[in-house]
């Protein structure tokens, strides 16, 4: 049961992070706390740090999926 829940959790993490990355690059912006708009051209460092965070979140999801498939 734990194996299935970790596998589904990994799938959920991958889906959420990939959706956020897709939306972020489609618009060239994302919403921060307080509904503040962060644009790629206006705040490149914040934009790319957010991308790296989402990518690492996706890697955790993929690692969970692979770990559950290999054990």
C-alpha atoms as an extended CHARMM CRD file, in Angstrom:
* protein
*
        71  EXT
         1         1  UNK       CA              0.0000000000        0.0000000000        0.0000000000  PROA      1               0.0000000000
         2         2  UNK       CA              2.8270000000        2.4050000000        0.8300000000  PROA      2               0.0000000000
         3         3  UNK       CA              4.5260000000        1.5050000000       -2.4390000000  PROA      3               0.0000000000
         4         4  UNK       CA              1.4270000000        2.4570000000       -4.4290000000  PROA      4               0.0000000000
         5         5  UNK       CA              0.9170000000        5.7180000000       -2.5550000000  PROA      5               0.0000000000
         6         6  UNK       CA              4.5620000000        6.7540000000       -3.0730000000  PROA      6               0.0000000000
         7         7  UNK       CA              4.2770000000        5.9040000000       -6.7710000000  PROA      7               0.0000000000
         8         8  UNK       CA              1.0990000000        7.9730000000       -7.1350000000  PROA      8               0.0000000000
         9         9  UNK       CA              2.6820000000       10.7770000000       -5.1210000000  PROA      9               0.0000000000
        10        10  UNK       CA              5.6290000000       10.7870000000       -7.5300000000  PROA      10              0.0000000000
        11        11  UNK       CA              3.2790000000       10.9730000000      -10.5010000000  PROA      11              0.0000000000
        12        12  UNK       CA              1.4000000000       13.8640000000       -8.8800000000  PROA      12              0.0000000000
        13        13  UNK       CA              4.6540000000       15.7290000000       -8.1920000000  PROA      13              0.0000000000
        14        14  UNK       CA              5.8330000000       15.2850000000      -11.7930000000  PROA      14              0.0000000000
        15        15  UNK       CA              2.4910000000       16.4090000000      -13.2130000000  PROA      15              0.0000000000
        16        16  UNK       CA              2.2700000000       19.5050000000      -11.0160000000  PROA      16              0.0000000000
        17        17  UNK       CA              5.8450000000       20.6250000000      -11.6170000000  PROA      17              0.0000000000
        18        18  UNK       CA              5.6930000000       20.0460000000      -15.3780000000  PROA      18              0.0000000000
        19        19  UNK       CA              2.3960000000       21.9390000000      -15.6020000000  PROA      19              0.0000000000
        20        20  UNK       CA              3.8550000000       24.8880000000      -13.6930000000  PROA      20              0.0000000000
        21        21  UNK       CA              6.9820000000       24.9640000000      -15.8640000000  PROA      21              0.0000000000
        22        22  UNK       CA              4.8520000000       24.8280000000      -19.0240000000  PROA      22              0.0000000000
        23        23  UNK       CA              2.6280000000       27.6980000000      -17.8420000000  PROA      23              0.0000000000
        24        24  UNK       CA              5.6280000000       29.7150000000      -16.6970000000  PROA      24              0.0000000000
        25        25  UNK       CA              7.3990000000       29.4740000000      -20.0670000000  PROA      25              0.0000000000
        26        26  UNK       CA              4.2220000000       29.9270000000      -22.0990000000  PROA      26              0.0000000000
        27        27  UNK       CA              3.4830000000       33.3090000000      -20.5230000000  PROA      27              0.0000000000
        28        28  UNK       CA              7.0430000000       34.2940000000      -19.6750000000  PROA      28              0.0000000000
        29        29  UNK       CA              5.8940000000       35.0810000000      -16.1520000000  PROA      29              0.0000000000
        30        30  UNK       CA              4.5850000000       33.6140000000      -12.9390000000  PROA      30              0.0000000000
        31        31  UNK       CA              2.6600000000       34.8740000000       -9.9290000000  PROA      31              0.0000000000
        32        32  UNK       CA              4.5030000000       35.2220000000       -6.6360000000  PROA      32              0.0000000000
        33        33  UNK       CA              3.1430000000       35.8390000000       -3.1540000000  PROA      33              0.0000000000
        34        34  UNK       CA              0.5860000000       38.5790000000       -2.9650000000  PROA      34              0.0000000000
        35        35  UNK       CA             -0.3140000000       38.0170000000       -6.6190000000  PROA      35              0.0000000000
        36        36  UNK       CA              2.8570000000       39.8720000000       -7.6770000000  PROA      36              0.0000000000
        37        37  UNK       CA              3.7000000000       39.2990000000      -11.3450000000  PROA      37              0.0000000000
        38        38  UNK       CA              7.3070000000       38.2120000000      -12.0090000000  PROA      38              0.0000000000
        39        39  UNK       CA              8.2910000000       38.6960000000      -15.6620000000  PROA      39              0.0000000000
        40        40  UNK       CA             11.1770000000       36.8620000000      -17.3100000000  PROA      40              0.0000000000
        41        41  UNK       CA             12.7020000000       40.0340000000      -18.7520000000  PROA      41              0.0000000000
        42        42  UNK       CA             12.1360000000       42.2700000000      -15.7180000000  PROA      42              0.0000000000
        43        43  UNK       CA             13.3530000000       39.8180000000      -13.0410000000  PROA      43              0.0000000000
        44        44  UNK       CA             15.4880000000       37.1700000000      -14.7620000000  PROA      44              0.0000000000
        45        45  UNK       CA             17.2550000000       35.9300000000      -11.6150000000  PROA      45              0.0000000000
        46        46  UNK       CA             13.9980000000       35.2820000000       -9.7260000000  PROA      46              0.0000000000
        47        47  UNK       CA             12.4600000000       33.7040000000      -12.8230000000  PROA      47              0.0000000000
        48        48  UNK       CA             15.3290000000       31.2430000000      -13.3320000000  PROA      48              0.0000000000
        49        49  UNK       CA             15.5940000000       30.4410000000       -9.6170000000  PROA      49              0.0000000000
        50        50  UNK       CA             11.9130000000       29.5170000000       -9.6820000000  PROA      50              0.0000000000
        51        51  UNK       CA             12.5450000000       27.3340000000      -12.7290000000  PROA      51              0.0000000000
        52        52  UNK       CA             15.4070000000       25.5200000000      -10.9710000000  PROA      52              0.0000000000
        53        53  UNK       CA             13.1920000000       24.9370000000       -7.9410000000  PROA      53              0.0000000000
        54        54  UNK       CA             10.4410000000       23.4680000000      -10.0910000000  PROA      54              0.0000000000
        55        55  UNK       CA             12.9620000000       21.2970000000      -11.9290000000  PROA      55              0.0000000000
        56        56  UNK       CA             14.3310000000       19.9480000000       -8.6480000000  PROA      56              0.0000000000
        57        57  UNK       CA             10.7800000000       19.2770000000       -7.4850000000  PROA      57              0.0000000000
        58        58  UNK       CA             10.1910000000       17.3090000000      -10.7000000000  PROA      58              0.0000000000
        59        59  UNK       CA             13.4180000000       15.3480000000      -10.1780000000  PROA      59              0.0000000000
        60        60  UNK       CA             12.1840000000       14.3200000000       -6.7290000000  PROA      60              0.0000000000
        61        61  UNK       CA              8.9750000000       13.0600000000       -8.3360000000  PROA      61              0.0000000000
        62        62  UNK       CA             10.8540000000       11.0960000000      -10.9900000000  PROA      62              0.0000000000
        63        63  UNK       CA             13.1410000000        9.6470000000       -8.2980000000  PROA      63              0.0000000000
        64        64  UNK       CA             10.1050000000        8.4780000000       -6.3170000000  PROA      64              0.0000000000
        65        65  UNK       CA              8.6290000000        6.8150000000       -9.4020000000  PROA      65              0.0000000000
        66        66  UNK       CA             11.9070000000        5.0990000000      -10.3350000000  PROA      66              0.0000000000
        67        67  UNK       CA             12.5370000000        3.9940000000       -6.7580000000  PROA      67              0.0000000000
        68        68  UNK       CA              9.1230000000        2.3780000000       -6.5710000000  PROA      68              0.0000000000
        69        69  UNK       CA              9.4850000000        0.6840000000       -9.9360000000  PROA      69              0.0000000000
        70        70  UNK       CA             12.9370000000       -0.7260000000       -9.1360000000  PROA      70              0.0000000000
        71        71  UNK       CA             12.1080000000       -2.1190000000       -5.6780000000  PROA      71              0.0000000000
